[in-house]
Structure formats: structure tokens, C-alpha cells
mmCIF file of C-alpha atoms and ligand atoms in Angstrom:
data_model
loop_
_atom_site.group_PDB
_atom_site.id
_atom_site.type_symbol
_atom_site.label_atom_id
_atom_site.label_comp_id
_atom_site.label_asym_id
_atom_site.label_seq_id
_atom_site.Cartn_x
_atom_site.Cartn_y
_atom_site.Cartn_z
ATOM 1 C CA UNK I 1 -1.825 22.294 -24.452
ATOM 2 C CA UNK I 2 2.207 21.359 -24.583
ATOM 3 C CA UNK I 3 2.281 18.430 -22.322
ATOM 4 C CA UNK I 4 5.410 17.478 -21.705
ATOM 5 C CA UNK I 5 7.483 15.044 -24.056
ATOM 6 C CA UNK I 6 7.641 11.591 -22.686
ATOM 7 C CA UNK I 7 11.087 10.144 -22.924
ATOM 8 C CA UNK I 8 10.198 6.606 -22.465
ATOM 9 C CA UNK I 9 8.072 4.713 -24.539
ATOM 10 C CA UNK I 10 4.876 2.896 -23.109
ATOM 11 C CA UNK I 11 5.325 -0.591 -21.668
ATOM 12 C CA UNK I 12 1.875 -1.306 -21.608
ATOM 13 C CA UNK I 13 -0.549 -2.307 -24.489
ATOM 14 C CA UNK I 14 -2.145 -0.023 -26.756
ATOM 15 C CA UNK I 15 -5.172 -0.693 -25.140
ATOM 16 C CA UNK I 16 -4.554 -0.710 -21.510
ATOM 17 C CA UNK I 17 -2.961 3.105 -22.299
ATOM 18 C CA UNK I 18 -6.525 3.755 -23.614
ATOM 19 C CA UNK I 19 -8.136 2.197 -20.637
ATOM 20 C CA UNK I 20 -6.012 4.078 -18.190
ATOM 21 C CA UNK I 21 -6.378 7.701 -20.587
ATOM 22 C CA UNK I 22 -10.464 6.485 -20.096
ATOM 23 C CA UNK I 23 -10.550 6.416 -16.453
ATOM 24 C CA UNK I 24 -8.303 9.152 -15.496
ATOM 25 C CA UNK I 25 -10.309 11.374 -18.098
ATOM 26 C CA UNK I 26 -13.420 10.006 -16.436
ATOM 27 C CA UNK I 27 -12.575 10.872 -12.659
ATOM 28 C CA UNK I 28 -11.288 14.568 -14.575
ATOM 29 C CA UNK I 29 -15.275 14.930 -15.807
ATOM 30 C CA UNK I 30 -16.655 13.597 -13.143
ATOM 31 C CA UNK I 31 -15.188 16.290 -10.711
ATOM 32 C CA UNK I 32 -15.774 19.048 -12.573
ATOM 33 C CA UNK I 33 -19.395 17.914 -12.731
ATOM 34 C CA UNK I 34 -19.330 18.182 -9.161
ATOM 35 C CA UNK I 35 -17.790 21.285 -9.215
ATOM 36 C CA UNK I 36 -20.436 22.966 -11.042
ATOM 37 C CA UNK I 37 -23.037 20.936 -9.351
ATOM 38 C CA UNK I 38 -21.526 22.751 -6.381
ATOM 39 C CA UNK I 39 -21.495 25.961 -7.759
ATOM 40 C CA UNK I 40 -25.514 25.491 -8.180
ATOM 41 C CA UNK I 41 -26.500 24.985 -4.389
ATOM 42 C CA UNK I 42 -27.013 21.177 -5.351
ATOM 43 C CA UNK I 43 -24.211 19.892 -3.351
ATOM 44 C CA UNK I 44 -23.684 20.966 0.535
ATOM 45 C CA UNK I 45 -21.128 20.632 2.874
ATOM 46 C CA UNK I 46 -17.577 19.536 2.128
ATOM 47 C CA UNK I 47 -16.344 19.160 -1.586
ATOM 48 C CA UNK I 48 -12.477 18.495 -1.824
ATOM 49 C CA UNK I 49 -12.160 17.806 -5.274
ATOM 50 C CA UNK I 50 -9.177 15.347 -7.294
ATOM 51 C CA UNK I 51 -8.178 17.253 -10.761
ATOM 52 C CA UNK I 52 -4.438 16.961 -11.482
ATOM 53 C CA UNK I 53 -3.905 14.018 -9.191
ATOM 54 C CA UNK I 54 -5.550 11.531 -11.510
ATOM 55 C CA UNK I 55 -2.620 9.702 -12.155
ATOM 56 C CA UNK I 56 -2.115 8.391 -8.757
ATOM 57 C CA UNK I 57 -5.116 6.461 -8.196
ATOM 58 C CA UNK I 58 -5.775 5.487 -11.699
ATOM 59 C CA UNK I 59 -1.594 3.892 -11.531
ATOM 60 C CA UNK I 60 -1.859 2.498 -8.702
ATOM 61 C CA UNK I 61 -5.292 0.621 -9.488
ATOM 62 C CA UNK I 62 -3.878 -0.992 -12.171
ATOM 63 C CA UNK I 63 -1.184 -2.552 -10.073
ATOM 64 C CA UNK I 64 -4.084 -4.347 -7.776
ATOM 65 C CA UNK I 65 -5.757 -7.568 -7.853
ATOM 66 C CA UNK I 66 -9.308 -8.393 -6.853
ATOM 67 C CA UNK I 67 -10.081 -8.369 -3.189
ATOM 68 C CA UNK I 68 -6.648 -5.790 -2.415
ATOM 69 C CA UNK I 69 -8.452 -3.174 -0.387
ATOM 70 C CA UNK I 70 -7.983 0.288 -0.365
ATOM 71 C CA UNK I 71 -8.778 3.933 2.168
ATOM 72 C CA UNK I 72 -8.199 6.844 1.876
ATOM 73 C CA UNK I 73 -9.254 10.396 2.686
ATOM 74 C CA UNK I 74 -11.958 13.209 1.981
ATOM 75 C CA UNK I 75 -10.793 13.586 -1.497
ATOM 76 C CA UNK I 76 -11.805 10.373 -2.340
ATOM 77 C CA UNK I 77 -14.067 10.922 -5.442
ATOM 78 C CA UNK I 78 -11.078 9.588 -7.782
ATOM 79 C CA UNK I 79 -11.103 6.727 -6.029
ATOM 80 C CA UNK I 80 -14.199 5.070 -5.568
ATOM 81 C CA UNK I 81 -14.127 5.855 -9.596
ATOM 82 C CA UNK I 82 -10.932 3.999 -9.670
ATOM 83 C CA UNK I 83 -11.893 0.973 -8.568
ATOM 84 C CA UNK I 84 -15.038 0.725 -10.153
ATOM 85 C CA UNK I 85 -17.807 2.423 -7.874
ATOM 86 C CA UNK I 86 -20.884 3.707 -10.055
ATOM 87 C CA UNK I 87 -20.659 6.993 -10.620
ATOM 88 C CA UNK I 88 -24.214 7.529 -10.663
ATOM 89 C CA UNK I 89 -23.856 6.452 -6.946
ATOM 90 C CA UNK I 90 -20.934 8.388 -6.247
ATOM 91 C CA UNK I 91 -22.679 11.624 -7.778
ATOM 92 C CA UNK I 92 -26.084 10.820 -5.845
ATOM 93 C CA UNK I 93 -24.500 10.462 -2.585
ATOM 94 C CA UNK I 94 -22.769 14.203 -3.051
ATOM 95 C CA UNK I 95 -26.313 15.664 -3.740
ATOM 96 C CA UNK I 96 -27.637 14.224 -0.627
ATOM 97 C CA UNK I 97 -30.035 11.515 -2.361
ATOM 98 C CA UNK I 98 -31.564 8.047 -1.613
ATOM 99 C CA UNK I 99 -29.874 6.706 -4.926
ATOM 100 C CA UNK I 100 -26.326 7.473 -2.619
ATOM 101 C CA UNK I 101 -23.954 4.977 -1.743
ATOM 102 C CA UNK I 102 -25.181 5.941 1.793
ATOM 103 C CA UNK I 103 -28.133 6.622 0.992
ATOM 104 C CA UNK I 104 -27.861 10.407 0.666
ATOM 105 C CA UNK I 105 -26.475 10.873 4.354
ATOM 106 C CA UNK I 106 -22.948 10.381 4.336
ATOM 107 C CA UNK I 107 -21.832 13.319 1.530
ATOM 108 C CA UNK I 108 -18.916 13.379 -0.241
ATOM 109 C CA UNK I 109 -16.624 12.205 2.585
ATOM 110 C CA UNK I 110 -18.238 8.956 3.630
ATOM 111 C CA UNK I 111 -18.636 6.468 1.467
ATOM 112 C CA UNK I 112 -18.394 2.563 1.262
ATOM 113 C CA UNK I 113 -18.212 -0.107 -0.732
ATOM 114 C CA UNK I 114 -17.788 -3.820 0.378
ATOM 115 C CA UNK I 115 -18.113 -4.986 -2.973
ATOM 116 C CA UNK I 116 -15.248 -3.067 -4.599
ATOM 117 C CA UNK I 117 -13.338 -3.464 -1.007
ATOM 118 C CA UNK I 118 -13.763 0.722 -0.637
ATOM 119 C CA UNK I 119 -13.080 1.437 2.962
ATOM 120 C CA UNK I 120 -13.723 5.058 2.704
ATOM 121 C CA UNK I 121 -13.542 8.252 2.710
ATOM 122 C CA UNK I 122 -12.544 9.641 5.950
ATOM 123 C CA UNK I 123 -12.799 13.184 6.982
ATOM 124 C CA UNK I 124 -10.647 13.612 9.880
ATOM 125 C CA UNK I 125 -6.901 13.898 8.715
ATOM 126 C CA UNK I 126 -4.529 10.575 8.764
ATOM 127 C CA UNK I 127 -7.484 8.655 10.581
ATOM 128 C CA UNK I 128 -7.461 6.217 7.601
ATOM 129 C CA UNK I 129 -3.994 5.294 8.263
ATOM 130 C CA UNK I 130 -4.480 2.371 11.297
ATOM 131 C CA UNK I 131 -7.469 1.905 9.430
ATOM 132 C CA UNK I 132 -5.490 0.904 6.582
ATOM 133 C CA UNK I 133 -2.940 -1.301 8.941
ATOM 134 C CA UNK I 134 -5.583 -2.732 9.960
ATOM 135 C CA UNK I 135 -7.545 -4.334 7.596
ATOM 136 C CA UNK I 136 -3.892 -5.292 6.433
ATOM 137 C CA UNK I 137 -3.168 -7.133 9.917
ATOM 138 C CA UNK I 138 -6.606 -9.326 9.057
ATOM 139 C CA UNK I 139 -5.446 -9.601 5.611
ATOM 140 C CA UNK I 140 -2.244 -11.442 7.074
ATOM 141 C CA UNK I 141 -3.852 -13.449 9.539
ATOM 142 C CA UNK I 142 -6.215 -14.735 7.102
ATOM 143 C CA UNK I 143 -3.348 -15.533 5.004
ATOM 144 C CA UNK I 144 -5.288 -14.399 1.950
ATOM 145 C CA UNK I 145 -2.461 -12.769 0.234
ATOM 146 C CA UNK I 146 -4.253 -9.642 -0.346
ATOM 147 C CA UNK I 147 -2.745 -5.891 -0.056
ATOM 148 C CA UNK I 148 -4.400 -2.726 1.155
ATOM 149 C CA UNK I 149 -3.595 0.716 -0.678
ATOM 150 C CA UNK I 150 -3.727 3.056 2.161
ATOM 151 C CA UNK I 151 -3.825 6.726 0.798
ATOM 152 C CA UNK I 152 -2.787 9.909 2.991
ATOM 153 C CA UNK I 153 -1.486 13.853 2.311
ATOM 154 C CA UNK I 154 1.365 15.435 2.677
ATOM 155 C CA UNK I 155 -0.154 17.258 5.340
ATOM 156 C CA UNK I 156 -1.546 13.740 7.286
ATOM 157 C CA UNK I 157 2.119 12.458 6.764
ATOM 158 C CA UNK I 158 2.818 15.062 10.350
ATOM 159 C CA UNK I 159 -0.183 13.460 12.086
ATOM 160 C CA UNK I 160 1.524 11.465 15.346
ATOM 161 C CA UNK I 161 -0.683 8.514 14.247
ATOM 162 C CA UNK I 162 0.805 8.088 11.379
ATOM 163 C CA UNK I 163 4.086 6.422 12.997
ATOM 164 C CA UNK I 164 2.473 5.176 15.398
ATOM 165 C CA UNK I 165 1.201 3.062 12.585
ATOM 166 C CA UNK I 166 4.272 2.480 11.036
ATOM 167 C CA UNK I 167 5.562 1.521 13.876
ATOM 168 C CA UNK I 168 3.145 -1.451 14.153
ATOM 169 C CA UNK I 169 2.864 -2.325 10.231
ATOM 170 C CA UNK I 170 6.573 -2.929 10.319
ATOM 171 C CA UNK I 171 6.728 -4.770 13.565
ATOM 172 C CA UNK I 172 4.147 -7.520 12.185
ATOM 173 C CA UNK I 173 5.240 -7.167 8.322
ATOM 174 C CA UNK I 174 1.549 -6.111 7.432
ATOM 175 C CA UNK I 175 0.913 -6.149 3.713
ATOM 176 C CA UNK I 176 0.074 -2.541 3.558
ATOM 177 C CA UNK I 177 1.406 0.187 1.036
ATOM 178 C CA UNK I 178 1.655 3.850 2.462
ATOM 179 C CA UNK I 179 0.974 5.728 -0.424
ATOM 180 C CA UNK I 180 1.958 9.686 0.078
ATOM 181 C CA UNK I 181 0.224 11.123 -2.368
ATOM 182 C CA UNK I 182 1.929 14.811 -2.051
ATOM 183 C CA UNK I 183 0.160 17.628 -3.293
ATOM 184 C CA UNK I 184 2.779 19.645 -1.788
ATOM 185 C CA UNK I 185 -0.831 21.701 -0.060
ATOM 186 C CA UNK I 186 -2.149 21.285 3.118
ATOM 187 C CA UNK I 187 -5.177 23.288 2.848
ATOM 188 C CA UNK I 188 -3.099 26.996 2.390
ATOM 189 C CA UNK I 189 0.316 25.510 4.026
ATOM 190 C CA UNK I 190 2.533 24.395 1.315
ATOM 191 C CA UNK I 191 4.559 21.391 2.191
ATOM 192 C CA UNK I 192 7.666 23.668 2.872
ATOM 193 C CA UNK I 193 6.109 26.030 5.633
ATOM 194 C CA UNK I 194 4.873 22.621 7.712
ATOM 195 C CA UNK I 195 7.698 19.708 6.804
ATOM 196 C CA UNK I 196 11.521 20.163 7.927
ATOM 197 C CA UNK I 197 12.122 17.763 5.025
ATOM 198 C CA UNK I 198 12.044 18.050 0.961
ATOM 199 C CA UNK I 199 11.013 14.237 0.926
ATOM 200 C CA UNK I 200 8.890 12.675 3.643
ATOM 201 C CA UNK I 201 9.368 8.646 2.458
ATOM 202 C CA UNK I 202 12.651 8.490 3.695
ATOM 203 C CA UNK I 203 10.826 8.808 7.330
ATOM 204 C CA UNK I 204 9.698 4.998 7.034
ATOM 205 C CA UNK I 205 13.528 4.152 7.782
ATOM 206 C CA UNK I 206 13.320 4.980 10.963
ATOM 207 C CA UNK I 207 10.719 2.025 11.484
ATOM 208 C CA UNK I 208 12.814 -0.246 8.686
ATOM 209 C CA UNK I 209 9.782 0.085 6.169
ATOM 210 C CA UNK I 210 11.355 0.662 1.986
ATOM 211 C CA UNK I 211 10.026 3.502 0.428
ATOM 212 C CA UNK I 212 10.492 5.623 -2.737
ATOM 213 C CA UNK I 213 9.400 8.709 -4.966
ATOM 214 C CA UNK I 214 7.179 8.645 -7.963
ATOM 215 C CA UNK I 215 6.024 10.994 -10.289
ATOM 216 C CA UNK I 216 2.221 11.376 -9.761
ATOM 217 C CA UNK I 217 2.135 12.747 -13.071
ATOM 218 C CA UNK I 218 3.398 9.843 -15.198
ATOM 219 C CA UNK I 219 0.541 7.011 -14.889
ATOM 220 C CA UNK I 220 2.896 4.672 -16.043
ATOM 221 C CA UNK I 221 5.435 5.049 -13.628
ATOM 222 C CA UNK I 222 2.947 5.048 -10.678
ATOM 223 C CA UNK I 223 2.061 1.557 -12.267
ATOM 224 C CA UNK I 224 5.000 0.557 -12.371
ATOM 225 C CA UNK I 225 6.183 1.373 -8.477
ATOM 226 C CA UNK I 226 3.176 -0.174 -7.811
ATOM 227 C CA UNK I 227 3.271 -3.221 -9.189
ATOM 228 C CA UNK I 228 6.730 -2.801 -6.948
ATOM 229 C CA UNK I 229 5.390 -2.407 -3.954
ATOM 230 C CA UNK I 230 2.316 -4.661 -4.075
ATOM 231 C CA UNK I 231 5.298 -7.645 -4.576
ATOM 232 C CA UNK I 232 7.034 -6.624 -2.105
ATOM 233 C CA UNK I 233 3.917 -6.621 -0.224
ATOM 234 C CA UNK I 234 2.517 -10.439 -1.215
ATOM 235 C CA UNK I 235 6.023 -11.461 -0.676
ATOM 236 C CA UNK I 236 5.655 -10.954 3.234
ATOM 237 C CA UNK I 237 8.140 -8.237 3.732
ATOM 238 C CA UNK I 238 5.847 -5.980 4.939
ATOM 239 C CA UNK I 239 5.230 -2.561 4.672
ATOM 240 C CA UNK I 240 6.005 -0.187 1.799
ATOM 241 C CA UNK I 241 5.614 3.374 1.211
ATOM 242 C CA UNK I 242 5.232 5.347 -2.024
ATOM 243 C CA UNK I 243 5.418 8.980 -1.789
ATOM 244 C CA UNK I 244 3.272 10.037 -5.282
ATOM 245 C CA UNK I 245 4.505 14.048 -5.881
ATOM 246 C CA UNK I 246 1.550 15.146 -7.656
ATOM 247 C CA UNK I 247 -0.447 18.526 -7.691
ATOM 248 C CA UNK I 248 -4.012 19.760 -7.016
ATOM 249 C CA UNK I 249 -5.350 22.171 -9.783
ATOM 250 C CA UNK I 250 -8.589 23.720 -7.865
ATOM 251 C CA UNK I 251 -8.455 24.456 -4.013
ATOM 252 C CA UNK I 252 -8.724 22.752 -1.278
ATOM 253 C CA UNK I 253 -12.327 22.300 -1.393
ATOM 254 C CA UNK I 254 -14.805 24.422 -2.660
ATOM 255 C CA UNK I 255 -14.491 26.970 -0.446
ATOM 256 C CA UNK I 256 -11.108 27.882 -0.827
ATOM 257 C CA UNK I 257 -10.054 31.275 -1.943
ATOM 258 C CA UNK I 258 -7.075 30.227 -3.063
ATOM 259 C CA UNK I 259 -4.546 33.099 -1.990
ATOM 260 C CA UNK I 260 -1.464 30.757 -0.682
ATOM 261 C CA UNK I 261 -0.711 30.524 -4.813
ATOM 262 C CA UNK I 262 -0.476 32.148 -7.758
ATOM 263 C CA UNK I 263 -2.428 31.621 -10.833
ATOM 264 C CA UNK I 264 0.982 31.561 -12.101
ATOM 265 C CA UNK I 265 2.097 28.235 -10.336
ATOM 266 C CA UNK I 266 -0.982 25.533 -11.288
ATOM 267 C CA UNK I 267 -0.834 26.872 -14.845
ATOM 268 C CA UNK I 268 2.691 26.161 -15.114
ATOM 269 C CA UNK I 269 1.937 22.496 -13.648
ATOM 270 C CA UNK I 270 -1.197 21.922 -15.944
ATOM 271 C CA UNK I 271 0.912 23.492 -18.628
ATOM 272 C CA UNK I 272 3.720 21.293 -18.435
ATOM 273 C CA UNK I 273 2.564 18.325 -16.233
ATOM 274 C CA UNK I 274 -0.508 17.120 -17.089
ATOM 275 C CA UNK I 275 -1.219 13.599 -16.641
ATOM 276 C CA UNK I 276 -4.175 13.470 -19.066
ATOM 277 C CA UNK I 277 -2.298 15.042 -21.486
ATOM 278 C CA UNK I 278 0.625 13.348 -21.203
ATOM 279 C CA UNK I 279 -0.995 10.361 -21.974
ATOM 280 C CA UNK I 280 -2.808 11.627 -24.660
ATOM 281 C CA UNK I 281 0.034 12.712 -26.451
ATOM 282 C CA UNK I 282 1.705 9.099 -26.225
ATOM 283 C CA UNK I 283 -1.436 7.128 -27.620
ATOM 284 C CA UNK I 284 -1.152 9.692 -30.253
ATOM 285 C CA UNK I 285 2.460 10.172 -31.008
ATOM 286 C CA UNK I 286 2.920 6.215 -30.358
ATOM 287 C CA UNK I 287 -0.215 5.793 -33.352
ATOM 288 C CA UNK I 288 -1.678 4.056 -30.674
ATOM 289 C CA UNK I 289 -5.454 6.407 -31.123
ATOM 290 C CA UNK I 290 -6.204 8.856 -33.687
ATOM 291 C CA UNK I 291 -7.901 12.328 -32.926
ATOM 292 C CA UNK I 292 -11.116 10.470 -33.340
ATOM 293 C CA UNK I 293 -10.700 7.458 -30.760
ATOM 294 C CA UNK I 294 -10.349 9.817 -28.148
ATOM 295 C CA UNK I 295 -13.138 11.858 -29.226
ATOM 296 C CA UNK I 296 -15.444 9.058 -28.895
ATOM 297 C CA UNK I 297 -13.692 8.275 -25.718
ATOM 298 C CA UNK I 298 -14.475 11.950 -24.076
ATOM 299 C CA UNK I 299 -17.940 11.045 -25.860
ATOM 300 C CA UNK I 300 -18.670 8.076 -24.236
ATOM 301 C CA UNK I 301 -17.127 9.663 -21.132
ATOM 302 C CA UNK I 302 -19.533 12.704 -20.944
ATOM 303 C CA UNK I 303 -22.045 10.668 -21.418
ATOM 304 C CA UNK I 304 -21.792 8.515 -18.577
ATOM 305 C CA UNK I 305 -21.424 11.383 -16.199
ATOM 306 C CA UNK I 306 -23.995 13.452 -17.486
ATOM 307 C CA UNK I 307 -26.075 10.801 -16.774
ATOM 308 C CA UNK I 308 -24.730 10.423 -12.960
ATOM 309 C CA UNK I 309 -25.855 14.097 -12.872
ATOM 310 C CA UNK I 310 -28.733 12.945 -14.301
ATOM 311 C CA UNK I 311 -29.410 10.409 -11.653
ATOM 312 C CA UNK I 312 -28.211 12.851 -8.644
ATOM 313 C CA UNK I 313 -30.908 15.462 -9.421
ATOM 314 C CA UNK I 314 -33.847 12.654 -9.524
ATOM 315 C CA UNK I 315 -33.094 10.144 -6.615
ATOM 316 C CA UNK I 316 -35.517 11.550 -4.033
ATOM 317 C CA UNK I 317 -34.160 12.702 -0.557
ATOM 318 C CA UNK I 318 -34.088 10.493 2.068
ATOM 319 C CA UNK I 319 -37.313 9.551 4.017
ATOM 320 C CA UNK I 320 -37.210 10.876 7.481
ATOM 321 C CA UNK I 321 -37.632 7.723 8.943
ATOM 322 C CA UNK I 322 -33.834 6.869 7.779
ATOM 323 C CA UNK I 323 -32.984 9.168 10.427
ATOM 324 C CA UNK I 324 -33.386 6.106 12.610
ATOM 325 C CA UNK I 325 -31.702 3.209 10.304
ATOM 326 C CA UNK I 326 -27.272 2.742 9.976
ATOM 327 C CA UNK I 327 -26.705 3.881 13.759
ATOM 328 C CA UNK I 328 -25.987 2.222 16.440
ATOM 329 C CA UNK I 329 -28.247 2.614 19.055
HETATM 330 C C1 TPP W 1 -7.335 15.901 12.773
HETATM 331 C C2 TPP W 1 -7.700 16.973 11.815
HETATM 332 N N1 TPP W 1 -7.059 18.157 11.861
HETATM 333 C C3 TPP W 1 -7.357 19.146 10.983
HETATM 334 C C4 TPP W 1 -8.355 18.955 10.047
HETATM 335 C C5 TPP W 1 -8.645 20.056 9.026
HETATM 336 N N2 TPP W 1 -8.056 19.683 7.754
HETATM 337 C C6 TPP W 1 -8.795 19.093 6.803
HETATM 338 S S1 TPP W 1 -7.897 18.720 5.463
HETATM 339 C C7 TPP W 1 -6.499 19.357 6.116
HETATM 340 C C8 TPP W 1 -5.209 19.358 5.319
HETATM 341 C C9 TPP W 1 -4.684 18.007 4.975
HETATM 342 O O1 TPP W 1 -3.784 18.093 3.899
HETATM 343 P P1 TPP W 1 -3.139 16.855 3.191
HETATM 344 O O2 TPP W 1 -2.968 15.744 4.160
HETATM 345 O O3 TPP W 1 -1.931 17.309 2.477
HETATM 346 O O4 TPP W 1 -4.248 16.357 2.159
HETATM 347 P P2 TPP W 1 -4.835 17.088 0.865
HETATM 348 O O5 TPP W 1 -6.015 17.891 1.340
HETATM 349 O O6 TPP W 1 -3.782 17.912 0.271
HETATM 350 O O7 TPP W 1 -5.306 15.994 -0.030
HETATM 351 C C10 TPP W 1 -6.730 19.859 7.392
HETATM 352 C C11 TPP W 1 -5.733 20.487 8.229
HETATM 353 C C12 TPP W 1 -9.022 17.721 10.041
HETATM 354 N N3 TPP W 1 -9.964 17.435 9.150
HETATM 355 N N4 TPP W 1 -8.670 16.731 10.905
HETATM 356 MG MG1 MG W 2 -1.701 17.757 0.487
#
């Protein structure tokens, strides 16, 4: 594949490069897993899957610190990976199973953890957003110095909420960072049938929040804006948005027949764009990993999500009597 050239060289280590190639490759694998998991009848429901946007989570990870916080959406498989879920867990969950991070009864769009500060997985669109504010507000009045990465679409960036919630984050300088992540697809409405605007950042200046593009393609330059924002953030100026252009290769979810597109368009992007590539062809032109490192990296890789898949088939269903434990009444 001819990923693109990059004209800048790495500012990161050797083997952070490696460790970012790992986990983007790993959320890659992982998804297509589910995709053919899907495929077989053993996944129901929703399944909105993450290829090509790999870059955005895995970047922006590395610019956190323990106890930041992050939300997002229903395509949130990428990101419980990112910050460090287990994807046997993950996988488990999306077959319906006990061995689930809810036990088998949330699916693919609602899942936790409190450990890795994963606030979900939401499935109605932009309702993560004054989530997001607000675990930020009692991140400021704890004075803990912590940040929370709230994610939303191109599509959620035209959801009334949304301001409503920058609004407030701006008002009481909440350490929160918007993060766009623009797909340029809201299910079949590309971002030009549904937003007046080419850029949708530049709407934070209205409520005096800083904002900027990034290329969702280029891991190290979501690091780096970032690392950006997150100071900006600890530094108790408030609110900051980053509006990640990036691209989904498969559709929607798995029921999407895809005609909005041509075949034409994503294999130009995965062509030219691809952020796995593209960082494979730095560790390699940079003699940073030879052909064989990152074979034993996709090794190692397969292996760990075969055996989620592994896991996802055996973990029992749930009991019935779980029908009647996590609710409130
Ligand atoms: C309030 C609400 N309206 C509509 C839907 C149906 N819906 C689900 S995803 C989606 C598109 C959202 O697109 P975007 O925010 O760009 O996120 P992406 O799917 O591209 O990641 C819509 C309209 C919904 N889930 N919730
Ligand atoms: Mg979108």
C-alpha cells in the first residue's frame, strides 16, 4: 500500500512509535474481528465499527495522564482499547456474554469502566457531551487537576446540546477538551449536505472557547495538539476543542449499505491516508523496526484478539435472574 510520505520526522522515541503502531493496529484487528463475528449471527444489535479513525484515539491517549477521564459515543470500541480496557471484555460484552464489561447486557454501545475512568459509550447522538462537562465541572471543584476527553461526530457537532454545553464549559473554565472527531459521515449525510460550514471548531468562538484542526490521520500530530490542549486545560483556561478530520472505512454500522459513496472515495483515503500505514512506513524508513518487528507485532496482536474471540464465544449468557440486578427499582 503507498501510504503517504511523511514530511516530518518523528518526535517521539523509537519505541513509543512502536507502542502507538501496536495499539492502533490492535483496535484495527480487533474491529474487524467484530466485524466478522457480526457477519456470523454472534453479535446482535448495533455494531458501529472504528477502522480508519485509529489515529484519533490512539493520539490523543497518549497526551493523557492517569485519572483524565474520557466519553464518547456508540463507536466506542477504539476507545475502551485505547485506554486499556481488556479486550476479552470488550469482545464478550458485544456477543452478549457474562464475561462482558456489563455483563453481556449492555452491547456494544454501553460500556463502563471506573477503573480506566471509561464513561461510556452512549447511543443517543451528542448525549455524551454535558456528560463530558460534567464530570469536568467535578474535576474542577475537586481541584484534582484532571482533564476529560469528551469525543463527538461531525454529525453530534448540530445537536442544540452541544452549545448549550459550551456555553456552560466556558462560563466556569471546565477542564474539558471537545474533541470533533470528523468523519465527514453522518450515517449517509456527508458533512456538506448537513453543515453550512467547511470547519465546525471555529463555532467554539462564539462561546470564547480556542479550538483548532488536526489531521486524524497523522498520530503524531493528534499527540501533539493534544498534549496542547490538555495544558491549556490543567492550566485553568478552560475549555478547548479539537476538531480531528479523519475518515471511516466500513459503514456506519453493520447495516449500512453504503450507497451515499463510492468505492472510489475510501480507497483513495486508505490508499493515500492511512494512519497504520503511515506509521509503519516511518518506523521503517526511520530504521526504527525491521519487516520482522512488526511481524511479531501483528503476531502478538492476532493473538491477543483471537483469544478475546476466544473468550466471547465461551462466557455463558447471562442467568435470567440478572434480569433483576444493575436497575434501579
Ligand atoms: C438524538 C439522536 N438522533 C438520531 C440518532 C440516529 N443516529 C445515530 S448515529 C447518527 C449519526 C451521527 O453521526 P456523527 O455524529 O457524525 O458520528 P459518526 O457516526 O460519524 O461517528 C444518527 C443520526 C440518534 N442515535 N440519536
Ligand atoms: Mg461522523
Amino acid at each position: 500500500m503507498a501510504a503517504r510520505k511523511s514530511t516530518r520526522k518523528p518526535n517521539v522515541s523509537a519505541e513509543k512509535l512502536k507502542e502507538y503502531y501496536r495499539e492502533m493496529l490492535l483496535i484495527r484487528r480487533f474491529e474487524e474481528k467484530a466485524g466478522q463475528l457480526y457477519g456470523m449471527g454472534l453479535i446482535g444489535g448495533f455494531c458501529h465499527l472504528y477502522i480508519g479513525q485509529e489515529a484519533v484515539v490512539v493520539g490523543l491517549e497518549a497526551a493523557t495522564e492517569e485519572g483524565d477521564k474520557r466519553v464518547t459515543s456508540y463507536r466506542d470500541h477504539g476507545h475502551m482499547l485505547a485506554c486499556g480496557m481488556n479486550p476479552d471484555g470488550v469482545m464478550a460484552e458485544l456477543t452478549g456474554r457474562e464475561g462482558g464489561y456489563s455483563k453481556g447486557k449492555g452491547g456494544s454501545m454501553h460500556m463502563f469502566s471506573k477503573e480506566k475512568h471509561f464513561y461510556g459509550g452512549h447511543g443517543i447522538v451528542a448525549a455524551q457531551v454535558p456528560i463530558g462537562a460534567g464530570l469536568a465541572f467535578a474535576d474542577k471543584y475537586k481541584e484534582n487537576g484532571r482533564v476529560t476527553f469528551t469525543y463527538f461526530g461531525d454529525g453530534a457537532a448540530n445537536q442544540g446540546q452541544v452549545y448549550e454545553t459550551f456555553n456552560m464549559a466556558a462560563l466556569w473554565d471546565l477542564p474539558v477538551v471537545f474533541v470533533i472527531e470528523n468523519n465527514q459521515y453522518a450515517m449517509g449525510t456527508s458533512q456538506q449536505r448537513s453543515t453550512s460550514t467547511k470547519d465546525i471548531y471555529h463555532r467554539g468562538e462564539a462561546f470564547g472557547i480556542a479550538g483548532e484542526i488536526v489531521d486524524g490521520m497523522d498520530v503524531l500530530a493528534v499527540k501533539a495538539a493534544g498534549e496542547k490542549a490538555v495544558a491549556h486545560c490543567r492550566a485553568g483556561k478552560g475549555p478547548y476543542i479539537l476538531e480531528v478530520k479523519t475518515y471511516r472505512y466500513r459503514g456506519h454500522s453493520m447495516s449500512d449499505p453504503a450507497k451515499y459513496r463510492t468505492r472510489e472515495e475510501v480507497q483513495k483515503v486508505r490508499e493515500e491516508r492511512d494512519p497504520i500505514e503511515h506509521v509503519r512506513e516511518l518506523l521503517l524508513s526511520g530504521k526504527h523496526a525491521s519487516e520482522d518487528d512488526l511481524k511479531a507485532i501483528d503476531k502478538d496482536i492476532k493473538q491477543i484478539v483471537n483469544k478475546a474471540a476466544d473468550f466471547s464465544k465461551e462466557s455463558p449468557e447471562p442467568a435470567l435472574e440478572e434480569l433483576w440486578t444493575d436497575i434501579y427499582a
